[in-house]
Short mmCIF file of C-alpha atoms and ligand atoms in Angstrom, two decimals:
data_model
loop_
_atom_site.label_atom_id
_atom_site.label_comp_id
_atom_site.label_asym_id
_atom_site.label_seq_id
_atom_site.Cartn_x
_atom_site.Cartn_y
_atom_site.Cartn_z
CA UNK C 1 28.38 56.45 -12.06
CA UNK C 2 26.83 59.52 -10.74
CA UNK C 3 24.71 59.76 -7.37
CA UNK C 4 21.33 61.62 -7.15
CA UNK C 5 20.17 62.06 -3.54
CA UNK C 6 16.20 62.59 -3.52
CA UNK C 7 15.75 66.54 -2.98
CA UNK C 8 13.77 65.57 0.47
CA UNK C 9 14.82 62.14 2.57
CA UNK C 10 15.84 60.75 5.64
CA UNK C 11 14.80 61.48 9.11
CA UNK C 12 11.74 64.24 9.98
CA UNK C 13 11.66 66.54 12.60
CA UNK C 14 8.86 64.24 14.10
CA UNK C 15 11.43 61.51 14.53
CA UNK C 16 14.23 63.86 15.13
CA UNK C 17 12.46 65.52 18.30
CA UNK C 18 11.39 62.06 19.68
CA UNK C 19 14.80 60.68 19.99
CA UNK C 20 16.29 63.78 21.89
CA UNK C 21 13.64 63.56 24.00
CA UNK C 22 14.16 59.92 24.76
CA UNK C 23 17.73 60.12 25.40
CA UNK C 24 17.65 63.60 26.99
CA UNK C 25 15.28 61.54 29.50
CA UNK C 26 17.54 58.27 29.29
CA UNK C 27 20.05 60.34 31.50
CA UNK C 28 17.76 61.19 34.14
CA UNK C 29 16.48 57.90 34.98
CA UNK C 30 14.93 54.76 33.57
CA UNK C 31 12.62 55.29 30.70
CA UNK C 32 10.43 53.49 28.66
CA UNK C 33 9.03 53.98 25.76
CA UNK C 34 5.17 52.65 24.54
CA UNK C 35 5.75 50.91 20.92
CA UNK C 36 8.60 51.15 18.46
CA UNK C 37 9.64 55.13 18.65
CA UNK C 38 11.50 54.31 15.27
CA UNK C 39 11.17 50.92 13.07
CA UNK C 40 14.96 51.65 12.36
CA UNK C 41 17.49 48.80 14.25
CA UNK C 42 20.20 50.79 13.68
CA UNK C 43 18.15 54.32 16.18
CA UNK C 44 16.60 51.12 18.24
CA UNK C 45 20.19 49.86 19.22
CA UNK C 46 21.21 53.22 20.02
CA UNK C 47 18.43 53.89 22.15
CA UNK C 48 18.78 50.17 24.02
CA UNK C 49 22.62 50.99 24.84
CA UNK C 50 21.49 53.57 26.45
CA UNK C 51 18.74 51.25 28.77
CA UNK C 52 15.91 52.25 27.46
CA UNK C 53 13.15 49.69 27.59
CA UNK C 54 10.51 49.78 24.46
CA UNK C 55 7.14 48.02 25.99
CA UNK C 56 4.32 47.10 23.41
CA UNK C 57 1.64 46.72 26.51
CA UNK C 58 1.14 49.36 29.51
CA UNK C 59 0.96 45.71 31.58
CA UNK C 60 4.82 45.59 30.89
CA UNK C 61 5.99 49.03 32.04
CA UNK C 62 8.45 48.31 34.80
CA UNK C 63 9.98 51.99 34.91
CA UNK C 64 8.03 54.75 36.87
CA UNK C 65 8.60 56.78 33.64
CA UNK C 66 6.92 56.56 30.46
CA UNK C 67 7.47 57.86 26.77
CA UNK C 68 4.68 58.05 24.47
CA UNK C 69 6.27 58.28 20.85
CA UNK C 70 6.13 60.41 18.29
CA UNK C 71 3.14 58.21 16.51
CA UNK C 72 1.38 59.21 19.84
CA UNK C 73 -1.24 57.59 21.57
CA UNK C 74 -5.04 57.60 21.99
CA UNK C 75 -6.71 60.13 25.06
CA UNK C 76 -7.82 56.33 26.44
CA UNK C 77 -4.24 54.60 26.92
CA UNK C 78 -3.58 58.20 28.54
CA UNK C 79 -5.91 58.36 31.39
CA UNK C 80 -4.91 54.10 31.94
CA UNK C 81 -0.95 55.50 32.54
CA UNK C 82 -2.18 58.04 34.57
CA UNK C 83 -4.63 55.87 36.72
CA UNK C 84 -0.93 53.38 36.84
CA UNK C 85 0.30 56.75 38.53
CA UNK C 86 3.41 56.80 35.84
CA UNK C 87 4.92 60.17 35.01
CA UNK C 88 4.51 60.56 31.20
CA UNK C 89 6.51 62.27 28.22
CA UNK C 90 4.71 63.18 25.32
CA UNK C 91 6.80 62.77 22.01
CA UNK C 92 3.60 62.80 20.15
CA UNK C 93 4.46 64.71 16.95
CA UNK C 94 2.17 67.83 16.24
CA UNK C 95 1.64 66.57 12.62
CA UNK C 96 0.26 63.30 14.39
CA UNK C 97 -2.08 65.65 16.52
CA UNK C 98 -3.55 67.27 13.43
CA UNK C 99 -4.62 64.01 12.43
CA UNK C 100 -5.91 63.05 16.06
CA UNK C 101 -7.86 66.53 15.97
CA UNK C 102 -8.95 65.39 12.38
CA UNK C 103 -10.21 62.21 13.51
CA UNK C 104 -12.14 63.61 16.72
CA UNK C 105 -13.78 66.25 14.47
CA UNK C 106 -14.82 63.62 12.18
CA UNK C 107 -16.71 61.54 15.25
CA UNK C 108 -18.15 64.57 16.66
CA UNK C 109 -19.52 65.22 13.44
CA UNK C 110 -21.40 62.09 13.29
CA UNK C 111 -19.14 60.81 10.83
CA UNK C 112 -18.26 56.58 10.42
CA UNK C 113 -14.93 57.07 11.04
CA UNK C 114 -12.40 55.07 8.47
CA UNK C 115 -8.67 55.28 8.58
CA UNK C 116 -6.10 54.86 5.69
CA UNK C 117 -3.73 52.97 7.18
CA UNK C 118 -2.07 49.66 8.83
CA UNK C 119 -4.39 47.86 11.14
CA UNK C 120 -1.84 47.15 13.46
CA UNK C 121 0.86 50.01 13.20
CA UNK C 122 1.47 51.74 16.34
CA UNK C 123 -0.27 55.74 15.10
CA UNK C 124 -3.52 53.27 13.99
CA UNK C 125 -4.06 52.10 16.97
CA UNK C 126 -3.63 55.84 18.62
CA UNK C 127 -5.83 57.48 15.95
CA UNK C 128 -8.39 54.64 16.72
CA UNK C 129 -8.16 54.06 20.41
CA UNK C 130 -10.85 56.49 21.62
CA UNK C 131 -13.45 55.41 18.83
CA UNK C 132 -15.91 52.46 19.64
CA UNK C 133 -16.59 52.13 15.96
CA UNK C 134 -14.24 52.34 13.02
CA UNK C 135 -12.71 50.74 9.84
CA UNK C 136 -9.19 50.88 8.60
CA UNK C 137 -8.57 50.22 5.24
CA UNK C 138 -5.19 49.23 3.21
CA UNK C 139 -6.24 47.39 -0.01
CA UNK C 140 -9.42 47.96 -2.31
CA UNK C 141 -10.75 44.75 -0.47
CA UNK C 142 -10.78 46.24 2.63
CA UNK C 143 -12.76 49.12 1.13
CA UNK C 144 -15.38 46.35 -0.25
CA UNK C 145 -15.97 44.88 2.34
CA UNK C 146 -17.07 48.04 4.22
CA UNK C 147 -20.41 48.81 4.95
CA UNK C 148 -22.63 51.38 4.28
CA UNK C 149 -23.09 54.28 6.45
CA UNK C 150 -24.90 57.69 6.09
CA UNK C 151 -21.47 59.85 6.94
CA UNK C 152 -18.38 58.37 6.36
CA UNK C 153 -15.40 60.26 7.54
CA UNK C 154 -11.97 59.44 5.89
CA UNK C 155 -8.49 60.44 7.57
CA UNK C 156 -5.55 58.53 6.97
CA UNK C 157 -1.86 57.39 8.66
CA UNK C 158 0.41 60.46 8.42
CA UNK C 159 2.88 58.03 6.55
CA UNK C 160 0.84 56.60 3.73
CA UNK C 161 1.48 57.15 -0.03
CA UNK C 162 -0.89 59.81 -0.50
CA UNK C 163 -2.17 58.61 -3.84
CA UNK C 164 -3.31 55.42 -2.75
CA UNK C 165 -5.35 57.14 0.03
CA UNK C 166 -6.68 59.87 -2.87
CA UNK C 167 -7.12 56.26 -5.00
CA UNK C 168 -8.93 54.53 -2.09
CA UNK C 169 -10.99 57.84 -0.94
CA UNK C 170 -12.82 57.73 -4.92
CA UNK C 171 -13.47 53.94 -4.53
CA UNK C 172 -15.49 54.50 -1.30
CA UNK C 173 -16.94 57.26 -2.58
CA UNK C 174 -17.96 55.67 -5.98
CA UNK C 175 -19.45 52.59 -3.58
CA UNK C 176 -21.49 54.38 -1.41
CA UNK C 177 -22.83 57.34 -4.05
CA UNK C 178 -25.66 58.23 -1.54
CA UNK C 179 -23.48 58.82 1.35
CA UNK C 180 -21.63 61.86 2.71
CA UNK C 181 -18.19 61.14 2.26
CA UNK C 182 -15.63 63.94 4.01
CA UNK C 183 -12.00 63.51 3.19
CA UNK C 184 -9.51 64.90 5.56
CA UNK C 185 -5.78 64.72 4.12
CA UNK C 186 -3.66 64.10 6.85
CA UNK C 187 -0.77 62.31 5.24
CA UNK C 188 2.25 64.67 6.91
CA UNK C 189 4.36 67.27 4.70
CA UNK C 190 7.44 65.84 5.05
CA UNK C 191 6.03 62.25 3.66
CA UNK C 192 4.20 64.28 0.81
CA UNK C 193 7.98 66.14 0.40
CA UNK C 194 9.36 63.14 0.79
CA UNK C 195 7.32 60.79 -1.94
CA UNK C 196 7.19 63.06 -4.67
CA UNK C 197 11.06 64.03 -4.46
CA UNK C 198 11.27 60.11 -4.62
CA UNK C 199 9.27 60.27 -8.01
CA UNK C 200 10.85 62.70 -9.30
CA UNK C 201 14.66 61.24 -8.30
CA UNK C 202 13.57 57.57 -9.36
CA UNK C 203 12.19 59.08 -12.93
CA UNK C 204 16.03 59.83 -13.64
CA UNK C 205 17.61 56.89 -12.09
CA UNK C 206 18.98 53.80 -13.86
CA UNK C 207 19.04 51.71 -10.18
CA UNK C 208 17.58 53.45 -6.97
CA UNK C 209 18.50 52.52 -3.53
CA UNK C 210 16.09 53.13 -0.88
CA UNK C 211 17.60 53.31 2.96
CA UNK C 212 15.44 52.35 5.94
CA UNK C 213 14.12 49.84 8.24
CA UNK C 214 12.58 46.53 6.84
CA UNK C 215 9.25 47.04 9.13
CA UNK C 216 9.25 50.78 8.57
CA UNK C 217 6.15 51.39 6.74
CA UNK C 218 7.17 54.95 4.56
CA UNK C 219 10.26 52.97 3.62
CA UNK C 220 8.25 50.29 2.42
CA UNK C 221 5.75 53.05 0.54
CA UNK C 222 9.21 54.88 -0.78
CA UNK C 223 10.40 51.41 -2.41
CA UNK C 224 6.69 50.80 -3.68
CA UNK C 225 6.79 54.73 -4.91
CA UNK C 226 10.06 54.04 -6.51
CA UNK C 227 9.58 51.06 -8.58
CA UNK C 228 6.77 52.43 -10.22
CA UNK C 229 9.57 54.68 -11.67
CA UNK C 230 12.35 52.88 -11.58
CA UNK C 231 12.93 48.69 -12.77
CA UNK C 232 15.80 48.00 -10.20
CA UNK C 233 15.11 49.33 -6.60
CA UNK C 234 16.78 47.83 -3.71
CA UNK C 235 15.70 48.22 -0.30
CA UNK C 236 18.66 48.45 1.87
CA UNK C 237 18.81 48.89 5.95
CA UNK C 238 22.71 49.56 6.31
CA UNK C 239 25.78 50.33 3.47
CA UNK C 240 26.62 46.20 4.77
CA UNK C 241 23.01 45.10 2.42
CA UNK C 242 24.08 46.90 -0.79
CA UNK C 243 25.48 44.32 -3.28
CA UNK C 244 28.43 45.81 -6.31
CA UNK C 245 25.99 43.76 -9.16
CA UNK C 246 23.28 45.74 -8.44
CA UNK C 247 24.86 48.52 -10.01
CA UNK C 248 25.92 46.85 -13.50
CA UNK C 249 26.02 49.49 -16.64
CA UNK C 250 24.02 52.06 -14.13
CA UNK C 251 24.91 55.24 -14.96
CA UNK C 252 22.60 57.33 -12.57
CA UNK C 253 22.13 55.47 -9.23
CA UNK C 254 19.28 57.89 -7.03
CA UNK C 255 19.04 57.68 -3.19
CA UNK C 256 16.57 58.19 -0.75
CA UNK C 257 15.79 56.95 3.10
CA UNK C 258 12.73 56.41 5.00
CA UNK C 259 11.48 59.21 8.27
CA UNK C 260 13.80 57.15 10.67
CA UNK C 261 16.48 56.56 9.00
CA UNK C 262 19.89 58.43 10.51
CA UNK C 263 22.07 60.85 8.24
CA UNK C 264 25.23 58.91 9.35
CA UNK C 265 23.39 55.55 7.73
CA UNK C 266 22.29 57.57 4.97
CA UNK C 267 25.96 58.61 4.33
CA UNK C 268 27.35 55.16 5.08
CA UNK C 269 25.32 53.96 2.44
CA UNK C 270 26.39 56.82 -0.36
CA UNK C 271 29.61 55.95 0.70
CA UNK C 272 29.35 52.36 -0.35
CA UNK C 273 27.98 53.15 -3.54
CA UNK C 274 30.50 55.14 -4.71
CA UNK C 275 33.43 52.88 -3.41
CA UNK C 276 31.96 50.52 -5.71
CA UNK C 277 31.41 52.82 -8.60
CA UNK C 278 34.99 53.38 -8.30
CA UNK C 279 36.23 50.04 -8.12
CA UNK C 280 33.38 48.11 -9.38
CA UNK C 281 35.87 45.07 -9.83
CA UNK C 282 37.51 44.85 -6.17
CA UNK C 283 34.69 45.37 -3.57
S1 SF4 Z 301 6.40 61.03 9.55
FE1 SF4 Z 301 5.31 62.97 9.64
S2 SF4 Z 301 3.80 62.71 11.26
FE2 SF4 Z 301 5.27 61.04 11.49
S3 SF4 Z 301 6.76 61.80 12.96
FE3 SF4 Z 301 7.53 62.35 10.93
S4 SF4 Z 301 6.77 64.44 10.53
FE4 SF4 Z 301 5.58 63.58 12.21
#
């Protein structure tokens, strides 16, 4: 049974930075942090033993201290932690600025402003926060049920599978043929990187195994990715998930791992694999 690791996976330098930050601030004082920095429970246990508090509400900040994460947050919830007189550390990943910038340029523009992208995920509601009217979109419902506008700007979650935004940008565009549709691609590089090297891996691979968070949404979009490729793909969150039958007369078993997913889980996981490829009868 031979391993193929995706050519680009794991952890970006969006989620890298974030984490240093938060434990580089851990051991100055108490810290939290604004949302889920990571949807990974294996990085969210780490962070909690060190006594970091995650909040999902300003009202529930307790710690003079605050984190925004690398999904940042909207100009809005900015000025409110300011006004609460709490000292603030930006984690905000520059790739998650572009899109901010994107989405400002849109409204200033005159453009309706609609976002690719989960309702409710954490970067949504930054990208959103400062706009009194919007649509986010997910599904080709959600597009029909839009209505029409003269401008309609389109920008999307920096983690979305870029083909269903390119998909979901023609449908709007072939619904509203009289309107001005702009299109501003700000799904991030290292999800583009990190999708297509899952494409290409899961074209070749007999069973895939895909490594992240169960709530993480680019893990979710790499296991959607995959199984377009790929009949068996398995969505694991640690090497204790992956089961020795999934891997019954596979010879090539590919591997890749959502933005927050750690190396050393990563690793774990590959390690698993090939115990049981080498002793597919005892484990
Ligand atoms: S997924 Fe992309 S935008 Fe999000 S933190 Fe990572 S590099 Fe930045």
């Amino acid at each position: 049974m031979r391993i193929l690791r995706a050519a680009h996976l794991g952890m970006c330098f969006g989620v890298r930075d974030a984490i240093a930050l938060a434990l580089e601030h851990a051991d100055a004082g108490p810290l939290t942090i604004l949302g889920d920095l990571v949807h990974n429970p294996t990085v969210l246990s780490g962070l909690a033993a060190k006594g970091i508090v995650v909040a999902q509400d300003l009202a529930d900040v307790r710690t003079p201290t605050l984190m925004v994460t690398a999904h940042g947050t909207s100009e809005r919830t900015l000025a409110q932690t300011r006004a609460m007189g709490l000292t603030v550390v930006e984690a905000t990943c520059p790739l998650v600025q572009v899109a901010h910038r994107a989405v400002a340029a849109l409204a200033r523009d005159g453009y309706h402003v609609v976002i690719v992208g989960q309702r409710d995920h954490v970067e949504v509601r930054g990208l959103t926060g400062d706009l009194d009217r919007f649509d986010v979109v997910l599904e080709e419902d959600d597009v029909l049920a839009l209505d029409e506008h003269p401008r309609i700007g389109v920008a999307a979650q920096t983690t979305q599978a870029v083909e269903r935004v390119r998909h979901l940008v023609a449908l709007i565009r072939r619904r509203f043929p009289q309107s001005d549709v702009r299109f501003c691609d700000t799904v991030c590089k290292p999800t583009k990187n990190r999708q297509s090297a899952a494409v290409e891996m899961a074209r070749q691979a007999d069973v895939v195994i895909v490594v992240g968070g169960r709530s993480s949404n680019n893990t979710g979009e790499l296991v959607r990715t995959c199984a377009r490729y790929c009949a068996r793909v398995h969505h694991v969150q640690t090497d204790a998930d992956v089961r020795p039958e999934w891997f019954d007369v596979a010879e090539v078993v590919g591997l890749t791992a959502g933005t927050s997913t750690p190396d050393a889980v990563i690793d774990a996981v590959e390690a698993r694999i090939r115990e049981i490829g080498t002793h597919p009868f005892q484990v």
